[in-house]
Coordinates of C-alpha atoms and ligand atoms in Angstrom, one line a residue:
X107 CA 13.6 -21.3 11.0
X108 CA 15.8 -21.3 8.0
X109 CA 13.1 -18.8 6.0
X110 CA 15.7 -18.2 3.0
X111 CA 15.2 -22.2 2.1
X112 CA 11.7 -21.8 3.1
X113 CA 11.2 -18.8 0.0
X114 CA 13.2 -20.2 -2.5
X115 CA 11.1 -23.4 -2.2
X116 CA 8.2 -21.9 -1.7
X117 CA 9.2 -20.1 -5.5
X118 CA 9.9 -23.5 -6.4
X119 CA 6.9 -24.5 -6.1
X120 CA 5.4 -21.9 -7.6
X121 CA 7.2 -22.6 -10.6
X122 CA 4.5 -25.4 -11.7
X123 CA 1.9 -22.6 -11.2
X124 CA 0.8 -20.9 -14.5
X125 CA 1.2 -17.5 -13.3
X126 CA -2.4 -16.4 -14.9
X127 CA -2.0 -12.6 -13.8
X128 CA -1.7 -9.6 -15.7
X129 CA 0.4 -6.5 -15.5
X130 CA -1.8 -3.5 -14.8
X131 CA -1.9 -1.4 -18.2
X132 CA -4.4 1.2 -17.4
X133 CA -1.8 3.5 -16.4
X134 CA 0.3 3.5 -19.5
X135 CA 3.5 4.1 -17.8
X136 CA 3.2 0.5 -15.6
X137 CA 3.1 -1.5 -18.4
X138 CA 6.5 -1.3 -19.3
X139 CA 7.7 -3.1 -16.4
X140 CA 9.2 -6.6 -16.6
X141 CA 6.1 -9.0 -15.8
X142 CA 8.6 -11.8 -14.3
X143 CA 10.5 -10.1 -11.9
X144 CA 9.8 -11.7 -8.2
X145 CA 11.2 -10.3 -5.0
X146 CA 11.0 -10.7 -1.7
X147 CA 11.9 -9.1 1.7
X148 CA 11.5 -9.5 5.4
X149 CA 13.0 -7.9 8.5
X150 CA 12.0 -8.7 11.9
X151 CA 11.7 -6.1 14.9
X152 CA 14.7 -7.1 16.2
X153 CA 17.0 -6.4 13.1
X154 CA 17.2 -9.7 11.1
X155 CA 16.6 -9.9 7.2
X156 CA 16.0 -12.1 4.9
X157 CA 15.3 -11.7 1.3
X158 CA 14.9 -13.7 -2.3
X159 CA 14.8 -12.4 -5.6
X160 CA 14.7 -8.9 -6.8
X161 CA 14.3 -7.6 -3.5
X162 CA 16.5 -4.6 -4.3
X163 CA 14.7 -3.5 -7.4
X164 CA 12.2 -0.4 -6.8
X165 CA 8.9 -0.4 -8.1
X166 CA 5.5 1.6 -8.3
X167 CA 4.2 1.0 -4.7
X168 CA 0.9 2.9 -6.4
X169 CA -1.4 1.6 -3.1
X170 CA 0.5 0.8 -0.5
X171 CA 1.6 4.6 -0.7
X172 CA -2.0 4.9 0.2
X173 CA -0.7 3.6 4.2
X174 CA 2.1 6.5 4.4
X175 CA -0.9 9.2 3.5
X176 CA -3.2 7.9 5.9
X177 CA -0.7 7.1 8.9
X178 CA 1.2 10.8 8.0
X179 CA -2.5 12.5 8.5
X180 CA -3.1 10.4 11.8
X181 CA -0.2 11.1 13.2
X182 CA -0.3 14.7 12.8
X183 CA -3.2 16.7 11.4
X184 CA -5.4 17.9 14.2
X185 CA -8.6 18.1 12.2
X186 CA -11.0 15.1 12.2
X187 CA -10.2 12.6 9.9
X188 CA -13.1 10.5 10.7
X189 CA -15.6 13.2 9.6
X190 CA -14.5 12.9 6.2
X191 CA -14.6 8.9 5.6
X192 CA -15.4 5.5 7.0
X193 CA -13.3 2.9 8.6
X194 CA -15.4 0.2 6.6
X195 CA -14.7 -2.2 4.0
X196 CA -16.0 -1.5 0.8
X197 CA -16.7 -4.9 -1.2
X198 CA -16.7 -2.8 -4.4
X199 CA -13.8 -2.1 -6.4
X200 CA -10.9 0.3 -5.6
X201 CA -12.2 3.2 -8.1
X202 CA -16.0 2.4 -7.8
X203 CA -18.1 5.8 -8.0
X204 CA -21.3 3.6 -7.2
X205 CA -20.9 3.3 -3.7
X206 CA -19.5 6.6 -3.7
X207 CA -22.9 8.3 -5.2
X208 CA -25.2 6.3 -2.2
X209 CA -22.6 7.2 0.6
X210 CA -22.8 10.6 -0.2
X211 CA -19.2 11.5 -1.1
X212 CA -17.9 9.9 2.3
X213 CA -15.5 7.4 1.6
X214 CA -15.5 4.2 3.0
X215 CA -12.4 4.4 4.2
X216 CA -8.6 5.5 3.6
X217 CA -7.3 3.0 1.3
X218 CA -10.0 2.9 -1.5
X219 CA -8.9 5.6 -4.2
X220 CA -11.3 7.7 -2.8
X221 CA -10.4 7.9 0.6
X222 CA -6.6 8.3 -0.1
X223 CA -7.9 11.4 -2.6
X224 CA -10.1 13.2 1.0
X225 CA -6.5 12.1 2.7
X226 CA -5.1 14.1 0.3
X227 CA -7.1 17.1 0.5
X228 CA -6.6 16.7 4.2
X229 CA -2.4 16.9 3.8
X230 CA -2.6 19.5 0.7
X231 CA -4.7 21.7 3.1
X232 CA -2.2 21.5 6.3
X233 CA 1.2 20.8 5.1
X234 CA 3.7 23.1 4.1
X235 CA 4.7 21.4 1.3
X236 CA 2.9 18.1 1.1
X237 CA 4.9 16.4 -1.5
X238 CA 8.2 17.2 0.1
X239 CA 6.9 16.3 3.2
X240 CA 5.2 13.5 2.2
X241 CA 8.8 12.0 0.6
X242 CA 10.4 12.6 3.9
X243 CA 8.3 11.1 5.8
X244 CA 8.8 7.9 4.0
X245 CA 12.8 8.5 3.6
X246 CA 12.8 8.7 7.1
X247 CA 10.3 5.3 7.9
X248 CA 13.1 3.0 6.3
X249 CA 16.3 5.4 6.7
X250 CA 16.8 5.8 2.7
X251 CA 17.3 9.7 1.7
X252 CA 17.4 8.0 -2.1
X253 CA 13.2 7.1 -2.3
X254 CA 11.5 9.2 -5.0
X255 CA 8.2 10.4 -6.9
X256 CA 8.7 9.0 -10.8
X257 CA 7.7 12.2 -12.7
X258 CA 6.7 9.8 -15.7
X259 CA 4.3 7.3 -13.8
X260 CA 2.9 10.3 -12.1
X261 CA 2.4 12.4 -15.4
X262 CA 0.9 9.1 -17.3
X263 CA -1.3 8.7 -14.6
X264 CA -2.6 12.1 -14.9
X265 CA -3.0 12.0 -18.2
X266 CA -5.4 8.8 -17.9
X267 CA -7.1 9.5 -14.3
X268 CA -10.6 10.1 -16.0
X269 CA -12.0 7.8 -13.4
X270 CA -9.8 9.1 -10.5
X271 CA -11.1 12.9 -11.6
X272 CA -14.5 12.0 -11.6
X273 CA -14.1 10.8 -7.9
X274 CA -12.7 14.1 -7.2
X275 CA -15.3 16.5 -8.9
X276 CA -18.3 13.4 -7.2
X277 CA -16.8 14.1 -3.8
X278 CA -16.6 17.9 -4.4
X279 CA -20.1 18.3 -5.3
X280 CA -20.9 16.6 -2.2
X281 CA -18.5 19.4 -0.5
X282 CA -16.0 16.5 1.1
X283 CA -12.7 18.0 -0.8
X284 CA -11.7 21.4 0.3
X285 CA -8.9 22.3 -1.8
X286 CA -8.6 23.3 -5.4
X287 CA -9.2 20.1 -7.0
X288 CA -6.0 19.8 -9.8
X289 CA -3.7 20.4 -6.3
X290 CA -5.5 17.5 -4.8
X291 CA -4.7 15.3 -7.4
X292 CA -1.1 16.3 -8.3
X293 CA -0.5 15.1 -4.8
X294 CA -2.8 12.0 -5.3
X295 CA -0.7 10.9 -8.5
X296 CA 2.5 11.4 -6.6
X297 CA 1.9 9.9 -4.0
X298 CA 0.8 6.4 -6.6
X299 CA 4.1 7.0 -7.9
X300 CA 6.7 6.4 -4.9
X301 CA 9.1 3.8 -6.2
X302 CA 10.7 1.3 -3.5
X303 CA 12.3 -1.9 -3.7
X304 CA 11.0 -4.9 -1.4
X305 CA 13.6 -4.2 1.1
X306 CA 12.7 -0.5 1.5
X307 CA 9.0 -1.5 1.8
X308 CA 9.3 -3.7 4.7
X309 CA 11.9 -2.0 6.8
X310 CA 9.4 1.5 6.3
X311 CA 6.3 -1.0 7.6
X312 CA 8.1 -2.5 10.5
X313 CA 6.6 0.1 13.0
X314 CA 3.6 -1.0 12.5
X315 CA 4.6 -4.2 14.1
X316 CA 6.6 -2.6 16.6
X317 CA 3.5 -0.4 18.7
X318 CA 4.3 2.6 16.1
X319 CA 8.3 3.1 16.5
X320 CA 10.9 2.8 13.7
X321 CA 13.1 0.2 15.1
X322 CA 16.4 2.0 13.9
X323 CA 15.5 5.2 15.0
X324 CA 13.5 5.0 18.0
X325 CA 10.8 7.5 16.3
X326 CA 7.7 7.2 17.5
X327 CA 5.2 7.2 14.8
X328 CA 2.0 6.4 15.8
X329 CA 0.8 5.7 19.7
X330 CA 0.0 1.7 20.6
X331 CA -4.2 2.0 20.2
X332 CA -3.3 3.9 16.5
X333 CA -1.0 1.5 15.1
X334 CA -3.5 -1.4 16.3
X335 CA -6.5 0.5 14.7
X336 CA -4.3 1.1 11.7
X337 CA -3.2 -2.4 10.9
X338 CA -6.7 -3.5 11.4
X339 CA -7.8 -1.1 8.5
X340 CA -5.0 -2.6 6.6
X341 CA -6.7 -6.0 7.6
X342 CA -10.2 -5.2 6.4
X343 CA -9.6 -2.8 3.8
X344 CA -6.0 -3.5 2.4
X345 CA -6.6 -5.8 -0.4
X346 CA -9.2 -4.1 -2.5
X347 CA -12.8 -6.3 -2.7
X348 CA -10.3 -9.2 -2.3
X349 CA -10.0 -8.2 1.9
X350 CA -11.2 -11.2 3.3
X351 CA -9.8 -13.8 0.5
X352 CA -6.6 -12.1 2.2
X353 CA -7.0 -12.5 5.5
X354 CA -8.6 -16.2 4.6
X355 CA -5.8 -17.3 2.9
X356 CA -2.5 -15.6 4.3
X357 CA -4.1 -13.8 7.9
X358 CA -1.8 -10.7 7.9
X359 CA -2.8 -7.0 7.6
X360 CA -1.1 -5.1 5.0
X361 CA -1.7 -3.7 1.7
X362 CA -1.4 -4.2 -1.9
X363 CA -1.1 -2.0 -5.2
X364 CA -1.2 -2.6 -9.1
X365 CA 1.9 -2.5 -9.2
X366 CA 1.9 -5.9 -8.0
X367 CA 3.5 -4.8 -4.7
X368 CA 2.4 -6.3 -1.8
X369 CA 3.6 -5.7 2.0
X370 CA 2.2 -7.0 5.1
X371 CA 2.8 -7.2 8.8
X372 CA 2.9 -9.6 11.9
X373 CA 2.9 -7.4 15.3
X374 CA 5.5 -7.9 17.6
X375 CA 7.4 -10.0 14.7
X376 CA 8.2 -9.1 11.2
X377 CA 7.2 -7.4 8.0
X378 CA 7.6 -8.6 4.9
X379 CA 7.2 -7.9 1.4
X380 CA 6.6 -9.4 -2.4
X381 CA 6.5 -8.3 -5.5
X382 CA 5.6 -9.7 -8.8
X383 CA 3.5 -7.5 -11.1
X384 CA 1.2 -9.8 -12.7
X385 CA -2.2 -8.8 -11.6
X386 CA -5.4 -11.3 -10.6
X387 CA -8.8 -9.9 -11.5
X388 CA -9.1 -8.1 -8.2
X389 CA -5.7 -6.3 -8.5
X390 CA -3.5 -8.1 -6.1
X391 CA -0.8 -9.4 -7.4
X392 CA -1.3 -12.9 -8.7
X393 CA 1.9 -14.6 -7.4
X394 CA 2.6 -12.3 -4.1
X395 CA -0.5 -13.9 -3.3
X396 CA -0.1 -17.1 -3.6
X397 CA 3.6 -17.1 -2.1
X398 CA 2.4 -15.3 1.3
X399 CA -0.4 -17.9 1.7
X400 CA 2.1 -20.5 1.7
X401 CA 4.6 -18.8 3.8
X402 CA 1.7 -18.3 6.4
X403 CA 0.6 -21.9 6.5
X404 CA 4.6 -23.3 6.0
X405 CA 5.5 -21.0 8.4
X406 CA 2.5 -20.7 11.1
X407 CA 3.6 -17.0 11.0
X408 CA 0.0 -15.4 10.8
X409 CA -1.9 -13.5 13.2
X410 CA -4.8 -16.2 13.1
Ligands
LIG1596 N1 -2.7 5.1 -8.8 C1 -3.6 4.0 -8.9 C2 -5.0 4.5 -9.2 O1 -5.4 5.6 -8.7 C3 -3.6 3.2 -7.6 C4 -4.3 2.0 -7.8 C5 -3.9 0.9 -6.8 O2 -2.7 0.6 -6.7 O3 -4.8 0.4 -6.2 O4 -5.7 3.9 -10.0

């Protein structure tokens, strides 16, 4: 399959499609991006790539960073993880303190804010130095020693969390964060503020479609049953209260982020990633959306 004709037509066609997202503003510092840039990136486990676009261009992976958190604790933090959250979808929005309130300060599950906030707490309390760590860990998924925090998204974001705070001090009261809270969070905001390009996103996924090993390396990340369980979170709880329009309409796991990142996995074939930073209601980005549900059906390349 000739998939570098198949993207650029499948942007083609998207041409004649009012793009009717917006950029995500609520973090001051993302609204300065470009709102037209369009990338994409995909590498199959056996070394091929093909990309379109701004595929080189690093942006705030905000979300998605939400994956490395989770799969770093999994991998190797010997207390419980399950203890702390769920490994349910939530059907209410990414920040909602609702749900929060009735479930007792147990998260649904890793990739809500919430849940990456207990993760967190989890890496804040075991780690030597959880930010540095947490940065290696991802330089070493895609082989880039260049991937970095951005001080300013991470400060702006701090300087706006209310919502993200009050998650905090909700799940503290319910005694399900263990560390001092303004650590927790510095980590949290961090974390939101990895910058990759496309390319660097999907070459630092692609062990989740290889049984947990880094092609390039040979690491192995995660065991067979955890990657499986892992990229069946990413299936149900990936794509904020927009999961199973997701899985409806494109049929991959993965994970999306506001800013308008989205990356997403076939086991035993490829990953790939888009970005285009206009945001639908639900967060996802409007376009990346769109494109990945016609490169599904063009392509047959789901898992469905
Ligand atoms: N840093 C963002 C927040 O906490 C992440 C949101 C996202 O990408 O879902 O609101």
């Amino acid at each position: 399959m000739d998939l570098k004709k198949i993207f650029s037509e499948i942007y083609d066609s998207l041409n004649d499609v009012e793009d009717a997202g917006k950029v995500a503003d609520y973090i001051p510092e993302l609204a300065n991006v470009s709102p037209d840039h369009f990338g994409v990136h995909l590498v199959t486990v056996d070394g091929q790539h093909y990309d379109f676009g701004d595929s080189d261009i690093r942006f705030s992976i905000q979300s998605i960073a939400k994956v490395f958190s989770f799969v770093m604790a999994y991998s190797q933090i010997k207390s419980t993880i399950w203890e702390r959250m769920d490994v349910e979808p939530a059907g209410t929005p990414f920040n909602s303190l609702v749900q929060l309130e009735y479930d007792k300060g147990i998260p649904r599950n890793p990739f809500i804010n919430a849940g990456a906030i207990v993760v967190c707490d989890i890496l804040a309390g075991e780690l030597a130095s959880p930010k540095d760590n947490i940065r290696s860990f991802v330089r070493d998924l895609c082989g880039n020693r260049t991937i970095d925090y951005n001080p300013l998204v991470a400060h702006s974001e701090k300087k706006t969390g209310f919502r993200n705070y009050a998650l905090v001090n909700l799940m503290k009261s319910f005694g399900n964060i263990h560390n001092d809270i303004d650590a927790v969070m510095d980590l949290y905001f961090h974390l939101c503020s990895l910058e990759m390009s496309c390319r660097e996103l999907s070459d630092s996924f692609l062990f989740l479609a290889n049984n947990g090993i880094v092609p390039y390396s040979g690491k192995q990340i995660l065991s067979p049953s955890r990657t499986k369980r892992t990229n069946a979170l990413m299936q149900t709880c990936g794509f904020y209260d927009e999961a199973g329009q997701f899985a409806f309409k494109v049929g991959l796991p993965g994970k999306s982020g506001v800013g308008g990142g989205i990356v997403a996995v076939l086991p035993g074939k490829y990953a790939i990633s888009v970005w285009s930073p206009r945001l639908n209601p639900k967060g996802n980005s409007f376009k990346g959306m769109l494109f990945l549900e016609e490169f599904t059906t063009r392509t047959h390349l789901s898992i469905f």
